[in-house]
Amino acid sequence: MRQKTATIQDVARISGVSTATVSRTLSHPERVAEATREMVLQAVRQTGYVANHMARNLRRRRTGSILALVPNLANPFFSEILSGLASVLTPAGYGLLIADTHTDPEGRLAYYLESGIADGLVVFDGTLPAAALAGRQRPPVLLACEWMDDSLPSVRVDNAEGAAIAIRHLYGMGHRTIGHVTGPAGNVLTESRLMGMRGAMADLGLPMREDWIFRGDFGLASGSAAAMAWLGLKDRPTAVFCASDEMACGFIGALQHAGVSVPAEVSVVGFDDIEVVAHLTPALTTIRQPRQLIGRRAAEMLAAMIDARSLSGPSDLLPVELIRRQSVTSPPTRGDVA
């Protein structure tokens, strides 16, 4: 016996809303209250309802796809954001395509923008040519996490404030000598987090010594290299703020291999709150980015731009949160460390 195919009426009946609300939720999720949206999506999952998006896309002359351009797919930071994107795009009838910009950043960009492969782009790589992304002959483009200028809408967190929160926390724990592992030179995240740290250090009357700034690239290896540089100092800072969790992991791991205890000999704070850092020993104190929310907001905003046939839109600045774990403690006294 063939199982009956679920209809939009079935979804409306189970969720307790009208068929028009179901249709609006699937086509324009950003226009529906969150509680209503969750009820409808739960009914969609329960019934297995699948809208005929292909026919609708043909009528609207759309591909039904959104393309995410990610600078490094191996970076675990992006997983939750992409999940957040899909949680909004899939019910709305969009497929999510993903490309790694590190493979051929400029050569493929023109193709992505001009081929009609997608109805809109979510760009996570702020190093791509701004002029191309801001051109008129392209689909709607929205930047997530990174940004370029006011010509393109974006969803990001307050990176400078996140760095300041980290420094104020270390200060509150008694630290007066604080180092920093930066991201790559020229990156907007690197500059914003360094600026936030400098501002907080100045406000607290703390020295910002250049020999305590270790250049990194957001990756594990650069965190390890920073740890070796820290070990080579005669006068070491008692705490280090790393501009990414991956670098914090590399920093802590290298120190532990060298026999240095974290946080007994040096406290460490990261930035991002990727999944693995809660399972380290010690678990990492970090600045949490609401990555699921970043993905959902990016999807909602881009979908609204596509529906409005607009290349412009607002930007959204989201708050960050300090997550206290075991990698920070009070600084050692001089007698505690050889």
CSV table of C-alpha atoms in Angstrom, one decimal:
chain,number,residue,atom,x,y,z
A,1,MET,CA,0.0,0.0,0.0
A,2,ARG,CA,1.4,3.4,-1.0
A,3,GLN,CA,1.8,5.9,1.8
A,4,LYS,CA,-0.1,9.1,1.3
A,5,THR,CA,2.1,12.0,0.4
A,6,ALA,CA,2.0,14.8,3.0
A,7,THR,CA,0.4,18.0,1.9
A,8,ILE,CA,0.6,21.6,3.0
A,9,GLN,CA,-2.9,21.2,4.6
A,10,ASP,CA,-1.4,18.4,6.8
A,11,VAL,CA,1.3,20.7,8.0
A,12,ALA,CA,-1.2,23.5,8.7
A,13,ARG,CA,-3.5,21.1,10.6
A,14,ILE,CA,-0.7,19.7,12.8
A,15,SER,CA,0.9,23.1,13.5
A,16,GLY,CA,-2.4,24.8,14.1
A,17,VAL,CA,-1.9,27.6,11.6
A,18,SER,CA,-3.3,28.5,8.2
A,19,THR,CA,-1.9,27.1,4.9
A,20,ALA,CA,-0.9,30.7,4.1
A,21,THR,CA,1.2,30.9,7.3
A,22,VAL,CA,2.9,27.6,6.4
A,23,SER,CA,3.7,28.9,2.9
A,24,ARG,CA,5.0,32.1,4.3
A,25,THR,CA,7.2,30.3,6.9
A,26,LEU,CA,8.8,28.1,4.2
A,27,SER,CA,9.2,31.0,1.7
A,28,HIS,CA,9.9,33.9,4.0
A,29,PRO,CA,11.0,32.5,7.4
A,30,GLU,CA,12.3,35.9,8.5
A,31,ARG,CA,8.7,37.3,8.3
A,32,VAL,CA,7.3,34.8,10.8
A,33,ALA,CA,7.5,34.9,14.6
A,34,GLU,CA,10.1,32.4,15.9
A,35,ALA,CA,7.5,30.4,18.0
A,36,THR,CA,5.3,30.0,14.9
A,37,ARG,CA,8.2,29.1,12.7
A,38,GLU,CA,9.3,26.4,15.1
A,39,MET,CA,5.8,24.9,15.2
A,40,VAL,CA,5.6,24.8,11.4
A,41,LEU,CA,9.1,23.3,11.0
A,42,GLN,CA,8.3,20.7,13.6
A,43,ALA,CA,5.1,19.8,11.6
A,44,VAL,CA,7.1,19.6,8.4
A,45,ARG,CA,9.6,17.2,10.0
A,46,GLN,CA,6.7,15.1,11.5
A,47,THR,CA,4.8,14.8,8.2
A,48,GLY,CA,7.8,14.6,5.9
A,49,TYR,CA,6.2,17.3,3.8
A,50,VAL,CA,8.3,18.4,0.8
A,51,ALA,CA,7.2,21.5,-1.2
A,52,ASN,CA,7.4,21.5,-4.9
A,53,HIS,CA,10.3,24.0,-4.9
A,54,MET,CA,11.5,23.1,-8.4
A,55,ALA,CA,8.2,24.3,-10.0
A,56,ARG,CA,8.2,27.4,-7.9
A,57,ASN,CA,11.8,28.2,-8.8
A,58,LEU,CA,11.1,27.8,-12.5
A,59,ARG,CA,8.2,30.3,-12.2
A,60,ARG,CA,10.5,32.8,-10.4
A,61,ARG,CA,13.5,32.2,-12.6
A,62,ARG,CA,15.7,31.1,-9.7
A,63,THR,CA,18.2,28.3,-9.1
A,64,GLY,CA,17.0,27.5,-5.5
A,65,SER,CA,20.6,27.5,-4.3
A,66,ILE,CA,22.7,29.6,-1.9
A,67,LEU,CA,26.5,29.5,-2.2
A,68,ALA,CA,28.7,29.8,0.9
A,69,LEU,CA,32.3,30.9,0.3
A,70,VAL,CA,34.4,29.6,3.1
A,71,PRO,CA,38.2,30.4,3.5
A,72,ASN,CA,39.1,27.0,5.0
A,73,LEU,CA,36.6,24.2,5.2
A,74,ALA,CA,38.9,22.2,7.5
A,75,ASN,CA,38.4,24.9,10.2
A,76,PRO,CA,35.9,23.6,12.7
A,77,PHE,CA,34.7,27.2,13.5
A,78,PHE,CA,32.4,27.2,10.4
A,79,SER,CA,30.5,24.0,11.1
A,80,GLU,CA,27.8,25.4,13.4
A,81,ILE,CA,27.4,28.5,11.2
A,82,LEU,CA,26.8,26.4,8.2
A,83,SER,CA,24.3,24.3,10.2
A,84,GLY,CA,22.5,27.5,11.2
A,85,LEU,CA,22.4,28.6,7.5
A,86,ALA,CA,20.9,25.2,6.5
A,87,SER,CA,18.3,25.3,9.3
A,88,VAL,CA,16.7,28.3,7.7
A,89,LEU,CA,17.5,27.8,4.0
A,90,THR,CA,16.3,24.1,3.7
A,91,PRO,CA,12.8,24.7,4.9
A,92,ALA,CA,12.6,27.8,2.7
A,93,GLY,CA,13.4,25.7,-0.3
A,94,TYR,CA,17.0,26.6,-0.9
A,95,GLY,CA,19.9,24.1,-1.3
A,96,LEU,CA,23.2,25.1,0.3
A,97,LEU,CA,26.3,24.9,-1.8
A,98,ILE,CA,29.7,25.3,-0.2
A,99,ALA,CA,33.1,26.3,-1.8
A,100,ASP,CA,36.5,26.7,-0.3
A,101,THR,CA,38.0,30.0,-1.4
A,102,HIS,CA,41.6,28.9,-0.6
A,103,THR,CA,41.6,26.6,-3.6
A,104,ASP,CA,41.4,29.4,-6.2
A,105,PRO,CA,40.2,32.6,-4.5
A,106,GLU,CA,40.1,35.0,-7.4
A,107,GLY,CA,39.9,32.7,-10.4
A,108,ARG,CA,36.6,31.1,-9.3
A,109,LEU,CA,35.0,34.3,-7.9
A,110,ALA,CA,34.0,35.7,-11.2
A,111,TYR,CA,32.4,32.4,-12.1
A,112,TYR,CA,30.5,32.3,-8.8
A,113,LEU,CA,29.2,35.8,-9.3
A,114,GLU,CA,28.4,35.7,-13.0
A,115,SER,CA,27.4,32.1,-13.8
A,116,GLY,CA,24.0,32.2,-12.1
A,117,ILE,CA,24.9,29.1,-10.1
A,118,ALA,CA,23.2,30.5,-7.0
A,119,ASP,CA,20.5,33.1,-6.1
A,120,GLY,CA,22.7,34.6,-3.4
A,121,LEU,CA,26.1,34.3,-1.8
A,122,VAL,CA,27.2,34.2,1.9
A,123,VAL,CA,30.9,35.2,2.0
A,124,PHE,CA,33.0,34.2,5.0
A,125,ASP,CA,36.3,35.4,3.4
A,126,GLY,CA,37.0,39.1,3.9
A,127,THR,CA,40.2,38.9,1.7
A,128,LEU,CA,38.2,38.5,-1.6
A,129,PRO,CA,38.2,41.5,-3.9
A,130,ALA,CA,35.7,43.9,-2.6
A,131,ALA,CA,35.2,45.6,-6.0
A,132,ALA,CA,34.0,42.3,-7.5
A,133,LEU,CA,31.6,41.5,-4.6
A,134,ALA,CA,30.2,45.1,-4.7
A,135,GLY,CA,29.7,45.1,-8.5
A,136,ARG,CA,26.2,45.6,-10.0
A,137,GLN,CA,26.2,42.5,-12.2
A,138,ARG,CA,25.9,39.9,-9.4
A,139,PRO,CA,23.4,38.2,-7.1
A,140,PRO,CA,22.8,39.5,-3.6
A,141,VAL,CA,25.9,39.1,-1.4
A,142,LEU,CA,26.1,39.1,2.4
A,143,LEU,CA,29.3,38.8,4.5
A,144,ALA,CA,29.3,36.6,7.6
A,145,CYS,CA,31.9,37.0,10.4
A,146,GLU,CA,34.2,39.1,8.4
A,147,TRP,CA,33.4,42.4,6.6
A,148,MET,CA,34.8,44.9,4.1
A,149,ASP,CA,33.0,48.2,4.1
A,150,ASP,CA,29.5,49.6,4.4
A,151,SER,CA,28.7,48.7,0.7
A,152,LEU,CA,27.9,45.1,1.6
A,153,PRO,CA,25.6,43.9,4.4
A,154,SER,CA,27.1,41.7,7.0
A,155,VAL,CA,26.4,39.6,10.1
A,156,ARG,CA,29.2,39.6,12.7
A,157,VAL,CA,30.0,39.8,16.3
A,158,ASP,CA,31.5,42.7,18.2
A,159,ASN,CA,35.1,41.5,18.0
A,160,ALA,CA,36.7,44.5,19.7
A,161,GLU,CA,34.4,44.2,22.7
A,162,GLY,CA,35.0,40.5,22.8
A,163,ALA,CA,38.8,41.1,23.1
A,164,ALA,CA,38.1,43.8,25.8
A,165,ILE,CA,36.0,41.3,27.8
A,166,ALA,CA,38.8,38.8,27.7
A,167,ILE,CA,41.3,41.4,29.0
A,168,ARG,CA,39.0,42.6,31.7
A,169,HIS,CA,38.5,39.1,32.9
A,170,LEU,CA,42.2,38.4,33.1
A,171,TYR,CA,42.6,41.7,35.0
A,172,GLY,CA,39.9,40.7,37.4
A,173,MET,CA,41.7,37.5,38.1
A,174,GLY,CA,44.8,39.5,39.1
A,175,HIS,CA,46.9,39.5,35.9
A,176,ARG,CA,48.8,42.6,35.1
A,177,THR,CA,51.1,41.2,32.4
A,178,ILE,CA,49.2,40.0,29.4
A,179,GLY,CA,50.4,38.8,26.0
A,180,HIS,CA,48.5,38.2,22.8
A,181,VAL,CA,48.6,35.8,19.9
A,182,THR,CA,47.3,37.6,16.8
A,183,GLY,CA,45.6,36.4,13.7
A,184,PRO,CA,47.1,36.9,10.2
A,185,ALA,CA,48.3,40.4,9.2
A,186,GLY,CA,45.7,42.5,7.4
A,187,ASN,CA,42.7,40.5,8.5
A,188,VAL,CA,39.8,42.5,9.9
A,189,LEU,CA,39.3,40.1,12.7
A,190,THR,CA,43.0,40.3,13.7
A,191,GLU,CA,42.9,44.1,13.6
A,192,SER,CA,39.6,44.4,15.5
A,193,ARG,CA,40.5,42.0,18.3
A,194,LEU,CA,44.0,43.7,18.7
A,195,MET,CA,42.3,47.1,18.8
A,196,GLY,CA,39.9,45.9,21.5
A,197,MET,CA,42.8,44.5,23.5
A,198,ARG,CA,44.8,47.7,23.2
A,199,GLY,CA,41.9,49.8,24.3
A,200,ALA,CA,41.2,47.6,27.3
A,201,MET,CA,44.8,47.5,28.3
A,202,ALA,CA,45.1,51.3,28.1
A,203,ASP,CA,41.9,51.8,30.1
A,204,LEU,CA,43.3,49.5,32.8
A,205,GLY,CA,46.7,51.1,32.8
A,206,LEU,CA,48.5,47.9,31.7
A,207,PRO,CA,51.6,47.8,29.5
A,208,MET,CA,51.1,46.5,25.9
A,209,ARG,CA,54.6,45.3,25.2
A,210,GLU,CA,55.5,44.5,21.6
A,211,ASP,CA,57.7,41.5,22.7
A,212,TRP,CA,54.5,40.0,24.2
A,213,ILE,CA,52.6,40.1,20.9
A,214,PHE,CA,53.1,36.9,19.0
A,215,ARG,CA,52.1,36.8,15.3
A,216,GLY,CA,49.8,33.9,14.3
A,217,ASP,CA,47.4,32.9,11.5
A,218,PHE,CA,44.4,31.5,13.5
A,219,GLY,CA,45.8,28.0,13.0
A,220,LEU,CA,47.1,25.3,15.5
A,221,ALA,CA,50.8,25.5,14.3
A,222,SER,CA,51.0,29.3,14.9
A,223,GLY,CA,49.7,28.8,18.4
A,224,SER,CA,52.4,26.2,19.0
A,225,ALA,CA,55.0,28.6,17.6
A,226,ALA,CA,53.8,31.4,19.9
A,227,ALA,CA,54.2,29.0,22.9
A,228,MET,CA,57.9,28.5,21.9
A,229,ALA,CA,58.3,32.2,21.6
A,230,TRP,CA,56.7,32.7,25.1
A,231,LEU,CA,59.1,30.0,26.5
A,232,GLY,CA,62.1,31.9,25.0
A,233,LEU,CA,61.3,35.1,26.9
A,234,LYS,CA,63.1,36.0,30.1
A,235,ASP,CA,60.3,38.2,31.3
A,236,ARG,CA,57.1,36.3,30.5
A,237,PRO,CA,53.5,37.6,30.7
A,238,THR,CA,51.4,35.6,33.2
A,239,ALA,CA,48.5,35.4,30.8
A,240,VAL,CA,48.0,35.2,27.0
A,241,PHE,CA,44.9,36.1,25.0
A,242,CYS,CA,44.7,34.2,21.8
A,243,ALA,CA,42.7,35.6,18.9
A,244,SER,CA,41.3,32.1,18.0
A,245,ASP,CA,40.6,28.9,19.9
A,246,GLU,CA,42.7,26.9,17.4
A,247,MET,CA,45.7,29.0,18.3
A,248,ALA,CA,44.9,28.6,22.0
A,249,CYS,CA,44.8,24.9,21.6
A,250,GLY,CA,48.2,24.9,19.9
A,251,PHE,CA,49.6,27.2,22.5
A,252,ILE,CA,48.5,25.1,25.4
A,253,GLY,CA,49.5,21.8,23.8
A,254,ALA,CA,53.0,23.0,23.1
A,255,LEU,CA,53.5,24.3,26.6
A,256,GLN,CA,52.2,21.0,28.1
A,257,HIS,CA,54.7,19.1,26.0
A,258,ALA,CA,57.4,21.4,27.3
A,259,GLY,CA,56.4,20.6,30.9
A,260,VAL,CA,54.6,24.0,31.6
A,261,SER,CA,51.4,23.8,33.6
A,262,VAL,CA,48.3,25.7,32.3
A,263,PRO,CA,47.0,27.7,34.2
A,264,ALA,CA,49.4,27.3,37.1
A,265,GLU,CA,52.2,29.0,35.2
A,266,VAL,CA,50.3,30.9,32.6
A,267,SER,CA,46.6,31.5,32.0
A,268,VAL,CA,45.1,31.3,28.5
A,269,VAL,CA,42.0,32.8,26.9
A,270,GLY,CA,40.7,32.0,23.4
A,271,PHE,CA,38.1,33.4,21.0
A,272,ASP,CA,35.2,31.5,19.2
A,273,ASP,CA,34.2,28.6,21.6
A,274,ILE,CA,34.5,25.8,19.1
A,275,GLU,CA,33.3,22.4,20.3
A,276,VAL,CA,36.6,20.8,21.2
A,277,VAL,CA,37.8,23.5,23.7
A,278,ALA,CA,35.3,22.4,26.4
A,279,HIS,CA,37.0,19.0,26.4
A,280,LEU,CA,40.6,20.1,26.7
A,281,THR,CA,42.6,19.6,30.0
A,282,PRO,CA,42.3,22.3,31.2
A,283,ALA,CA,39.0,23.3,29.4
A,284,LEU,CA,39.5,26.6,27.7
A,285,THR,CA,38.1,29.9,28.9
A,286,THR,CA,37.0,31.7,25.7
A,287,ILE,CA,34.9,34.3,24.1
A,288,ARG,CA,31.8,32.6,22.5
A,289,GLN,CA,30.5,33.7,19.2
A,290,PRO,CA,26.8,32.6,18.7
A,291,ARG,CA,27.6,30.7,15.6
A,292,GLN,CA,24.2,29.1,15.1
A,293,LEU,CA,22.6,32.5,15.4
A,294,ILE,CA,25.1,34.0,12.9
A,295,GLY,CA,24.1,31.3,10.4
A,296,ARG,CA,20.4,31.8,10.9
A,297,ARG,CA,20.5,35.6,10.7
A,298,ALA,CA,22.7,35.4,7.6
A,299,ALA,CA,20.2,33.1,5.9
A,300,GLU,CA,17.2,35.2,6.9
A,301,MET,CA,18.8,38.5,5.7
A,302,LEU,CA,20.0,37.0,2.4
A,303,ALA,CA,16.6,35.5,1.7
A,304,ALA,CA,15.0,38.9,2.3
A,305,MET,CA,17.4,40.5,-0.1
A,306,ILE,CA,16.7,37.9,-2.8
A,307,ASP,CA,12.9,38.3,-2.3
A,308,ALA,CA,13.2,42.0,-2.6
A,309,ARG,CA,15.5,41.7,-5.6
A,310,SER,CA,17.9,44.0,-3.8
A,311,LEU,CA,21.7,44.1,-3.7
A,312,SER,CA,21.7,46.1,-0.5
A,313,GLY,CA,20.6,45.4,3.0
A,314,PRO,CA,21.2,46.1,6.7
A,315,SER,CA,24.1,44.8,8.8
A,316,ASP,CA,23.7,43.0,12.1
A,317,LEU,CA,26.2,43.2,15.0
A,318,LEU,CA,25.7,40.4,17.5
A,319,PRO,CA,27.0,40.2,21.1
A,320,VAL,CA,29.6,37.8,22.4
A,321,GLU,CA,29.8,36.0,25.7
A,322,LEU,CA,32.7,35.1,28.1
A,323,ILE,CA,32.7,31.4,28.8
A,324,ARG,CA,34.7,30.7,32.0
A,325,ARG,CA,36.5,27.4,32.3
A,326,GLN,CA,39.7,26.1,33.8
A,327,SER,CA,42.4,27.7,31.7
A,328,VAL,CA,42.5,30.9,33.8
A,329,THR,CA,43.5,31.3,37.4
A,330,SER,CA,45.2,33.9,39.5
A,331,PRO,CA,48.8,34.6,38.4
A,332,PRO,CA,51.7,32.8,40.0
A,333,THR,CA,53.9,34.5,42.5
A,334,ARG,CA,57.6,34.8,41.5
A,335,GLY,CA,58.4,31.9,43.9
A,336,ASP,CA,55.9,29.6,42.1
A,337,VAL,CA,57.7,29.4,38.8
A,338,ALA,CA,61.4,28.5,38.3
